[in-house]
Amino acid sequence: MKYRSRDYLIENYKATFLAKKYATPLYCYSLKKIKKNIEEFKINFKTINPLICFAVKSNPNTTLLSEIGKLGLGADVVSIGELMKALNSGIKPDKIVFSGVGKTLNEINYAINKKILLINAESKSEILTIEKLAKLKRKRIDIGIRLNPNTDAKTLSQISTGKRENKFGISEKIFCDLVEYVKKSKNLNLKCLSVHIGSQILENKPYEKMLKVLIKVIKKTNYQFEYIDLGGGMGINYDNNNKKLNFKKYSLNIQKLTKKFNSKIIFEPGRSIIGNCGVLISRVVYIKEGHKKSFVILDAGMNDLIRPALYNAKHRIIPVRKNSKKSKKIYEFVGPICESTDKFSTLKNFQKLNEKDLVIICDVGAYGMSLSSNYNLRPKAAEILIKNSKVQVISKRQKLKDLI
Ligand SMILES: *Cc1c(COP(=O)(O)O)cnc(C)c1O
């Protein structure tokens, strides 16, 4: 995804052409880029040979899931819906892990019937629920327990999950007690310790701290975990500041752990696999003069991409066709939704824009479409995938008649 002379291209297609043919707002993904990310992920962690379970919540599109499955990845799911979708997309149950704090009886029952690799439990009550069901079915169920390592992920507070004030996981003390309990259970087989400290992590420090806590806790339990599930959270570069997680260094740190405890590693990456593989193409509906700035009103809104409104997240916005005129005005890129938080970015020195021009909102492959809604009764955007130099519509634009 790059410019060729003045035009922005997704693989071999001009964004202008795609916008005309498939209309806007339009989510567009590159399979080449997905393959490249997965390849890189595998190479970086080659020595620990992990099971990589794609976090379905970051992008649950069936075609994308099936492509990701074909590339050897499993799935990390957080609801029965995601579990069904992962299975439907051809991902094998023995590569699926189930996370989440509020799994219902129905969800646990389904997961047991499908014989997935692990149910990662997040509370004592959940463990007891799984045990009760397993007993009824006269089965022994493989589970993991999610530890809350009380480590600061140094990311946006809204997407931090590993501090003790967060609802996720189980504190060290209770974790150790629960290991003792599960060890004695006839219907539970404790196989995994899992953690996930947050998302969009760009520094190695939080992971290093987390690994230290793991070592301490595992020693304390004196239990041989077959799997250690380290979660996801690896960040990507949304603005051009080149801050980057050092995967090699992280891998070396993990090796210390695997050597000590002889466990297999599971990862649950979402954003780092798919985040920079998708763009949102949007058209300027109106340009309106405001106080000291111009509002560039796009046809994409917070219902299509909520991250900026929800977490104040930043996404680069760039023109689909470059010109050489700079705007003297400050541009505030906003959507059409009736909420003041429906704005994407405020930019100085953007090129001069006109109504009907097209722009690209970058890096929306993760938590873009998956967090979209019908707010203001707007139909969901279409999604297309460039695969082997061909365009495939992987989810149709919702029809107004389905909403009314
Ligand atoms: C959201 C989530 C992930 C994926 O996080 P990314 O930042 O997208 O890598 C992994 N594991 C769990 C348990 C999650 O909730």
Coordinates of C-alpha atoms and ligand atoms in Angstrom, one line a residue:
M1 CA 0.0 0.0 0.0
K2 CA 1.8 3.1 -1.3
Y3 CA 1.8 5.9 -3.7
R4 CA 2.8 5.5 -7.4
S5 CA 3.4 9.0 -8.6
R6 CA 0.3 10.8 -7.3
D7 CA -2.0 7.9 -6.8
Y8 CA -2.5 5.8 -3.7
L9 CA -2.4 2.1 -4.5
I10 CA -3.5 -1.0 -2.6
E11 CA -1.4 -3.6 -4.3
N12 CA -2.1 -3.1 -8.0
Y13 CA -5.3 -1.1 -7.6
K14 CA -5.7 2.6 -7.5
A15 CA -7.9 3.6 -4.5
T16 CA -9.7 6.0 -6.9
F17 CA -10.8 3.0 -9.0
L18 CA -11.9 1.0 -6.0
A19 CA -13.9 3.8 -4.5
K20 CA -15.7 4.4 -7.8
K21 CA -16.5 0.7 -8.3
Y22 CA -17.4 -0.3 -4.7
A23 CA -18.5 3.1 -3.3
T24 CA -17.4 4.7 0.0
P25 CA -16.8 4.3 2.9
L26 CA -14.9 1.2 1.9
Y27 CA -12.7 -1.1 4.0
C28 CA -9.9 -2.5 1.8
Y29 CA -7.4 -5.1 2.9
S30 CA -4.3 -6.6 1.3
L31 CA -3.7 -10.3 1.6
K32 CA 0.0 -9.8 0.6
K33 CA 0.5 -7.6 3.6
I34 CA -1.3 -10.1 6.0
K35 CA 1.0 -12.9 4.7
K36 CA 4.0 -10.7 5.2
N37 CA 3.1 -9.8 8.8
I38 CA 2.5 -13.5 9.7
E39 CA 5.7 -14.5 8.1
E40 CA 7.6 -11.9 10.1
F41 CA 5.9 -12.8 13.3
K42 CA 6.9 -16.5 12.7
I43 CA 10.5 -15.6 11.9
N44 CA 10.8 -13.4 14.9
F45 CA 9.6 -16.1 17.3
K46 CA 11.1 -19.0 15.4
T47 CA 13.2 -20.4 18.2
I48 CA 10.2 -20.7 20.6
N49 CA 8.0 -22.2 17.9
P50 CA 4.7 -20.8 19.4
L51 CA 1.1 -21.7 18.6
I52 CA -0.2 -18.4 17.2
C53 CA -3.9 -17.9 17.9
F54 CA -5.3 -14.9 16.0
A55 CA -7.5 -12.7 18.2
V56 CA -10.7 -12.9 16.3
K57 CA -12.2 -9.8 18.0
S58 CA -9.7 -7.6 16.1
N59 CA -11.3 -8.6 12.8
P60 CA -13.8 -11.4 12.5
N61 CA -14.4 -11.4 8.7
T62 CA -14.9 -15.0 7.6
T63 CA -12.7 -14.7 4.5
L64 CA -9.9 -13.1 6.4
L65 CA -10.2 -15.7 9.2
S66 CA -10.1 -18.5 6.7
E67 CA -7.0 -17.0 4.9
I68 CA -5.3 -16.6 8.3
G69 CA -6.2 -20.2 9.2
K70 CA -4.7 -21.4 6.0
L71 CA -1.5 -19.6 6.9
G72 CA -1.3 -21.9 10.0
L73 CA -2.8 -19.7 12.7
G74 CA -5.3 -20.8 15.3
A75 CA -7.8 -18.5 17.0
D76 CA -8.3 -16.7 20.3
V77 CA -12.1 -16.2 20.7
V78 CA -14.0 -14.3 23.4
S79 CA -17.6 -15.3 22.7
I80 CA -19.6 -18.2 21.3
G81 CA -20.2 -16.1 18.2
E82 CA -16.5 -15.8 17.6
L83 CA -16.0 -19.5 18.3
M84 CA -18.6 -20.5 15.8
K85 CA -17.1 -18.1 13.2
A86 CA -13.6 -19.4 13.7
L87 CA -14.8 -23.0 13.3
N88 CA -16.9 -22.0 10.3
S89 CA -13.8 -20.4 8.7
G90 CA -12.0 -23.8 8.9
I91 CA -9.9 -23.2 11.9
K92 CA -9.4 -26.5 13.8
P93 CA -10.7 -26.8 17.4
D94 CA -7.3 -27.9 18.6
K95 CA -5.9 -24.5 17.7
I96 CA -8.6 -22.5 19.5
V97 CA -8.4 -20.9 22.9
F98 CA -11.4 -19.2 24.6
S99 CA -10.8 -16.1 26.8
G100 CA -13.1 -13.7 28.5
V101 CA -14.4 -12.8 32.0
G102 CA -18.1 -13.6 31.4
K103 CA -18.4 -16.9 29.5
T104 CA -21.9 -18.2 30.1
L105 CA -23.0 -21.8 30.8
N106 CA -24.2 -22.0 27.2
E107 CA -20.9 -20.8 25.8
I108 CA -18.8 -23.1 28.0
N109 CA -21.0 -26.0 27.1
Y110 CA -20.5 -25.3 23.4
A111 CA -16.8 -25.0 23.8
I112 CA -16.6 -28.3 25.6
N113 CA -18.7 -30.1 22.9
K114 CA -16.4 -28.7 20.2
K115 CA -13.3 -30.0 22.1
I116 CA -11.3 -26.8 21.7
L117 CA -7.7 -26.6 22.9
L118 CA -8.2 -24.6 26.0
I119 CA -10.8 -22.7 28.0
N120 CA -8.9 -19.9 29.7
A121 CA -10.8 -19.3 32.9
E122 CA -10.8 -15.9 34.6
S123 CA -12.5 -16.5 37.9
K124 CA -13.1 -19.1 40.6
S125 CA -16.8 -19.1 39.7
E126 CA -16.0 -19.8 36.1
I127 CA -13.7 -22.7 37.1
L128 CA -16.5 -24.2 39.2
T129 CA -18.9 -23.8 36.3
I130 CA -16.6 -25.7 33.9
E131 CA -16.1 -28.4 36.5
K132 CA -19.8 -28.8 37.1
L133 CA -20.5 -29.2 33.4
A134 CA -17.5 -31.6 32.9
K135 CA -18.8 -33.7 35.8
L136 CA -22.3 -33.9 34.2
K137 CA -20.7 -35.0 30.9
R138 CA -18.3 -37.4 32.7
K139 CA -15.4 -35.7 31.0
R140 CA -12.1 -34.2 32.0
I141 CA -11.7 -30.7 30.4
D142 CA -8.4 -28.9 29.6
I143 CA -8.3 -25.5 31.0
G144 CA -6.0 -22.6 31.5
I145 CA -6.2 -20.0 34.3
R146 CA -5.6 -16.4 33.4
L147 CA -3.3 -14.6 35.8
N148 CA -3.6 -10.8 36.4
P149 CA 0.2 -10.0 36.8
N150 CA -0.5 -6.5 38.0
T151 CA 1.9 -5.1 35.3
D152 CA 1.4 -1.7 33.7
A153 CA 1.4 -2.1 29.9
K154 CA 2.2 1.6 29.4
T155 CA -0.5 1.9 26.9
L156 CA -3.8 3.8 26.7
S157 CA -5.6 3.3 30.0
Q158 CA -8.7 2.1 28.1
I159 CA -6.9 -0.8 26.6
S160 CA -4.8 -1.8 29.6
T161 CA -5.9 -5.2 31.0
G162 CA -3.0 -6.4 33.3
K163 CA -3.3 -4.1 36.3
R164 CA -5.0 -5.2 39.5
E165 CA -7.7 -2.6 39.1
N166 CA -8.7 -4.2 35.7
K167 CA -11.4 -6.9 35.7
F168 CA -9.2 -9.4 33.8
G169 CA -7.5 -12.4 35.2
I170 CA -6.9 -13.6 38.7
S171 CA -4.6 -12.1 41.3
E172 CA -1.4 -14.0 42.3
K173 CA -2.6 -15.2 45.7
I174 CA -6.0 -16.5 44.5
F175 CA -4.3 -18.0 41.4
C176 CA -2.0 -20.2 43.5
D177 CA -5.0 -21.4 45.6
L178 CA -6.9 -22.2 42.4
V179 CA -4.0 -24.2 41.0
E180 CA -4.1 -26.3 44.2
Y181 CA -7.9 -26.8 43.8
V182 CA -7.8 -27.7 40.1
K183 CA -4.9 -30.1 40.6
K184 CA -7.2 -32.2 42.8
S185 CA -10.2 -32.0 40.5
K186 CA -11.2 -35.2 38.6
N187 CA -12.9 -33.3 35.9
L188 CA -10.5 -30.5 35.2
N189 CA -7.0 -30.8 33.6
L190 CA -4.9 -27.7 34.3
K191 CA -2.8 -27.2 31.2
C192 CA -2.1 -23.5 30.9
L193 CA -1.3 -20.3 32.6
S194 CA -2.5 -17.4 30.5
V195 CA -1.9 -13.6 30.6
H196 CA -2.7 -10.7 28.4
I197 CA -1.7 -7.3 29.8
G198 CA -3.2 -5.0 27.2
S199 CA -3.1 -3.7 23.7
Q200 CA -1.0 -1.4 21.5
I201 CA 2.2 -2.1 23.5
L202 CA 5.3 -0.6 22.0
E203 CA 7.9 -1.1 24.7
N204 CA 9.6 -4.3 25.8
K205 CA 9.6 -3.3 29.5
P206 CA 6.0 -4.2 30.3
Y207 CA 6.5 -7.6 28.8
E208 CA 9.8 -8.1 30.7
K209 CA 8.1 -7.2 33.9
M210 CA 5.2 -9.6 33.1
L211 CA 7.6 -12.4 32.4
K212 CA 9.3 -11.9 35.8
V213 CA 6.0 -12.1 37.5
L214 CA 5.2 -15.3 35.6
I215 CA 8.5 -16.9 36.7
K216 CA 7.8 -16.0 40.3
V217 CA 4.3 -17.3 40.2
I218 CA 5.1 -20.6 38.4
K219 CA 7.9 -21.3 40.9
K220 CA 5.4 -20.6 43.7
T221 CA 2.9 -23.0 42.4
N222 CA 5.5 -25.6 41.6
Y223 CA 3.3 -26.8 38.8
Q224 CA 4.3 -28.0 35.3
F225 CA 2.2 -26.0 32.9
E226 CA 2.1 -27.6 29.4
Y227 CA 1.3 -24.2 27.9
I228 CA 2.1 -20.7 28.8
D229 CA -0.2 -18.3 26.9
L230 CA 1.3 -14.9 26.7
G231 CA -1.6 -13.2 25.0
G232 CA -1.2 -10.5 22.4
G233 CA -0.9 -6.8 22.6
M234 CA 2.0 -6.1 20.3
G235 CA 1.6 -2.6 19.0
I236 CA 1.9 -1.2 15.5
N237 CA 3.0 2.2 14.2
Y238 CA -0.1 4.4 13.8
D239 CA 1.9 7.7 13.5
N240 CA 5.3 7.8 11.9
N241 CA 7.3 8.0 15.1
N242 CA 9.0 4.6 14.5
K243 CA 8.6 3.4 18.0
K244 CA 8.7 -0.3 17.8
L245 CA 8.5 -3.3 19.9
N246 CA 11.7 -5.4 19.7
F247 CA 10.3 -8.8 18.8
K248 CA 13.7 -10.5 18.8
K249 CA 14.4 -9.2 22.3
Y250 CA 11.0 -10.3 23.5
S251 CA 11.7 -13.7 22.0
L252 CA 15.0 -14.0 23.8
N253 CA 13.3 -13.2 27.1
I254 CA 10.7 -15.8 26.5
Q255 CA 13.3 -18.4 25.8
K256 CA 14.6 -18.0 29.4
L257 CA 11.1 -18.9 30.5
T258 CA 10.7 -21.9 28.2
K259 CA 14.1 -23.3 29.1
K260 CA 13.2 -23.1 32.8
F261 CA 9.8 -24.6 32.7
N262 CA 9.7 -26.6 29.4
S263 CA 6.3 -25.2 28.4
K264 CA 4.9 -24.5 25.0
I265 CA 4.2 -20.9 24.2
I266 CA 0.9 -19.6 22.8
F267 CA 0.4 -16.1 21.5
E268 CA -2.9 -14.3 20.8
P269 CA -2.0 -11.4 18.5
G270 CA -4.7 -9.4 16.7
R271 CA -3.6 -5.9 15.9
S272 CA 0.0 -6.8 15.0
I273 CA -1.2 -9.3 12.4
I274 CA -4.0 -7.3 10.7
G275 CA -3.8 -3.7 11.9
N276 CA -1.7 -2.3 9.1
C277 CA -3.3 -4.5 6.4
G278 CA -6.4 -2.4 6.0
V279 CA -7.4 1.1 5.0
L280 CA -10.7 2.9 5.0
I281 CA -11.4 4.9 1.8
S282 CA -13.7 7.8 2.4
R283 CA -15.1 10.7 0.4
V284 CA -15.3 14.3 1.4
V285 CA -19.0 15.2 1.5
Y286 CA -18.7 18.9 2.5
I287 CA -16.1 21.4 3.6
K288 CA -17.4 23.9 6.1
E289 CA -15.7 26.9 7.5
G290 CA -15.5 26.9 11.2
H291 CA -13.8 29.1 13.8
K292 CA -10.1 29.1 13.0
K293 CA -10.4 25.8 11.0
S294 CA -12.3 24.1 8.3
F295 CA -14.4 21.0 8.9
V296 CA -13.8 18.3 6.4
I297 CA -16.9 16.3 6.6
L298 CA -16.3 12.7 5.5
D299 CA -18.8 10.0 4.5
A300 CA -17.1 7.7 7.1
G301 CA -18.1 8.3 10.7
M302 CA -17.5 6.9 14.2
N303 CA -20.0 4.2 13.3
D304 CA -17.5 2.9 10.7
L305 CA -14.4 3.6 12.8
I306 CA -14.9 4.3 16.5
R307 CA -11.3 4.1 17.8
P308 CA -10.6 7.9 17.7
A309 CA -13.9 8.7 19.5
L310 CA -13.5 5.8 21.9
Y311 CA -9.9 6.0 22.9
N312 CA -8.7 9.2 21.3
A313 CA -6.7 6.9 19.1
K314 CA -4.8 8.4 16.1
H315 CA -5.0 7.2 12.5
R316 CA -3.1 8.9 9.8
I317 CA -5.2 10.5 7.1
I318 CA -3.7 10.9 3.6
P319 CA -5.1 12.0 0.2
V320 CA -6.0 9.4 -2.4
R321 CA -4.6 11.6 -5.1
K322 CA -1.7 14.0 -4.3
N323 CA -1.7 17.5 -5.5
S324 CA 1.0 20.2 -4.9
K325 CA -1.3 22.8 -3.3
K326 CA -1.1 23.2 0.5
S327 CA -4.1 24.3 2.4
K328 CA -3.7 27.4 4.5
K329 CA -6.5 26.3 6.7
I330 CA -6.3 23.8 9.6
Y331 CA -8.5 20.8 8.6
E332 CA -10.6 19.0 11.2
F333 CA -11.6 15.6 9.7
V334 CA -15.0 14.7 11.0
G335 CA -17.8 12.2 10.3
P336 CA -21.5 12.8 9.7
I337 CA -22.7 11.4 13.0
C338 CA -24.5 13.6 15.5
E339 CA -21.8 13.4 18.2
S340 CA -19.1 15.9 18.9
T341 CA -16.6 13.0 19.4
D342 CA -17.2 12.0 15.8
K343 CA -13.9 13.3 14.6
F344 CA -10.8 11.6 13.3
S345 CA -8.0 14.1 13.3
T346 CA -7.0 17.8 13.2
L347 CA -4.3 18.4 10.7
K348 CA -2.2 21.4 9.6
N349 CA -0.5 21.7 6.2
F350 CA -2.7 19.1 4.6
Q351 CA -3.0 19.4 0.8
K352 CA -5.9 21.6 -0.4
L353 CA -9.0 19.5 -0.5
N354 CA -12.2 19.9 -2.4
E355 CA -15.7 18.4 -1.9
K356 CA -15.9 14.9 -3.4
D357 CA -12.2 14.3 -3.0
L358 CA -11.1 11.0 -1.5
V359 CA -9.0 10.3 1.5
I360 CA -7.5 7.2 3.1
I361 CA -7.7 6.6 6.8
C362 CA -4.7 4.3 7.5
D363 CA -4.2 1.2 9.6
V364 CA -7.8 0.3 10.3
G365 CA -7.4 -3.5 9.8
A366 CA -7.8 -4.2 13.5
Y367 CA -10.7 -2.9 15.6
G368 CA -12.1 -1.0 12.7
M369 CA -14.9 -3.0 11.1
S370 CA -15.1 -5.2 14.2
L371 CA -16.1 -2.2 16.3
S372 CA -18.4 -0.7 13.7
S373 CA -22.1 -0.2 14.4
N374 CA -25.4 1.0 12.9
Y375 CA -25.4 4.2 15.0
N376 CA -27.5 6.9 13.5
L377 CA -29.0 4.1 11.4
R378 CA -26.1 4.0 9.0
P379 CA -25.5 0.8 7.0
K380 CA -22.2 -0.9 7.6
A381 CA -19.5 -0.3 5.0
A382 CA -18.4 -2.9 2.4
E383 CA -15.1 -4.8 2.9
I384 CA -12.9 -5.9 0.0
L385 CA -9.7 -7.9 -0.1
I386 CA -7.0 -7.8 -2.7
K387 CA -6.0 -11.3 -3.2
N388 CA -3.6 -12.6 -6.0
S389 CA -4.1 -9.2 -7.8
K390 CA -7.9 -9.6 -7.8
V391 CA -10.6 -7.8 -5.9
Q392 CA -12.9 -9.9 -3.8
V393 CA -15.9 -8.4 -1.9
I394 CA -15.6 -10.1 1.5
S395 CA -18.5 -8.5 3.1
K396 CA -21.2 -6.6 1.2
R397 CA -22.3 -3.1 2.1
Q398 CA -25.3 -3.4 4.3
K399 CA -28.6 -2.5 2.7
L400 CA -30.8 0.3 4.0
K401 CA -33.8 -1.9 3.7
D402 CA -32.3 -4.3 6.2
L403 CA -32.1 -1.5 8.7
I404 CA -35.6 -0.1 8.2
Ligands
LIG1 C1 -7.9 -8.4 22.7 C2 -7.1 -9.6 23.2 C3 -6.0 -10.0 22.4 C4 -5.5 -9.3 21.2 O1 -4.9 -8.1 21.5 P1 -4.1 -7.3 20.3 O2 -3.7 -6.1 21.0 O3 -5.0 -7.1 19.2 O4 -2.9 -8.2 20.0 C5 -5.4 -11.2 22.9 N1 -5.8 -11.9 24.0 C6 -6.9 -11.4 24.7 C7 -7.3 -12.2 25.9 C8 -7.6 -10.3 24.3 O5 -8.6 -9.9 25.0

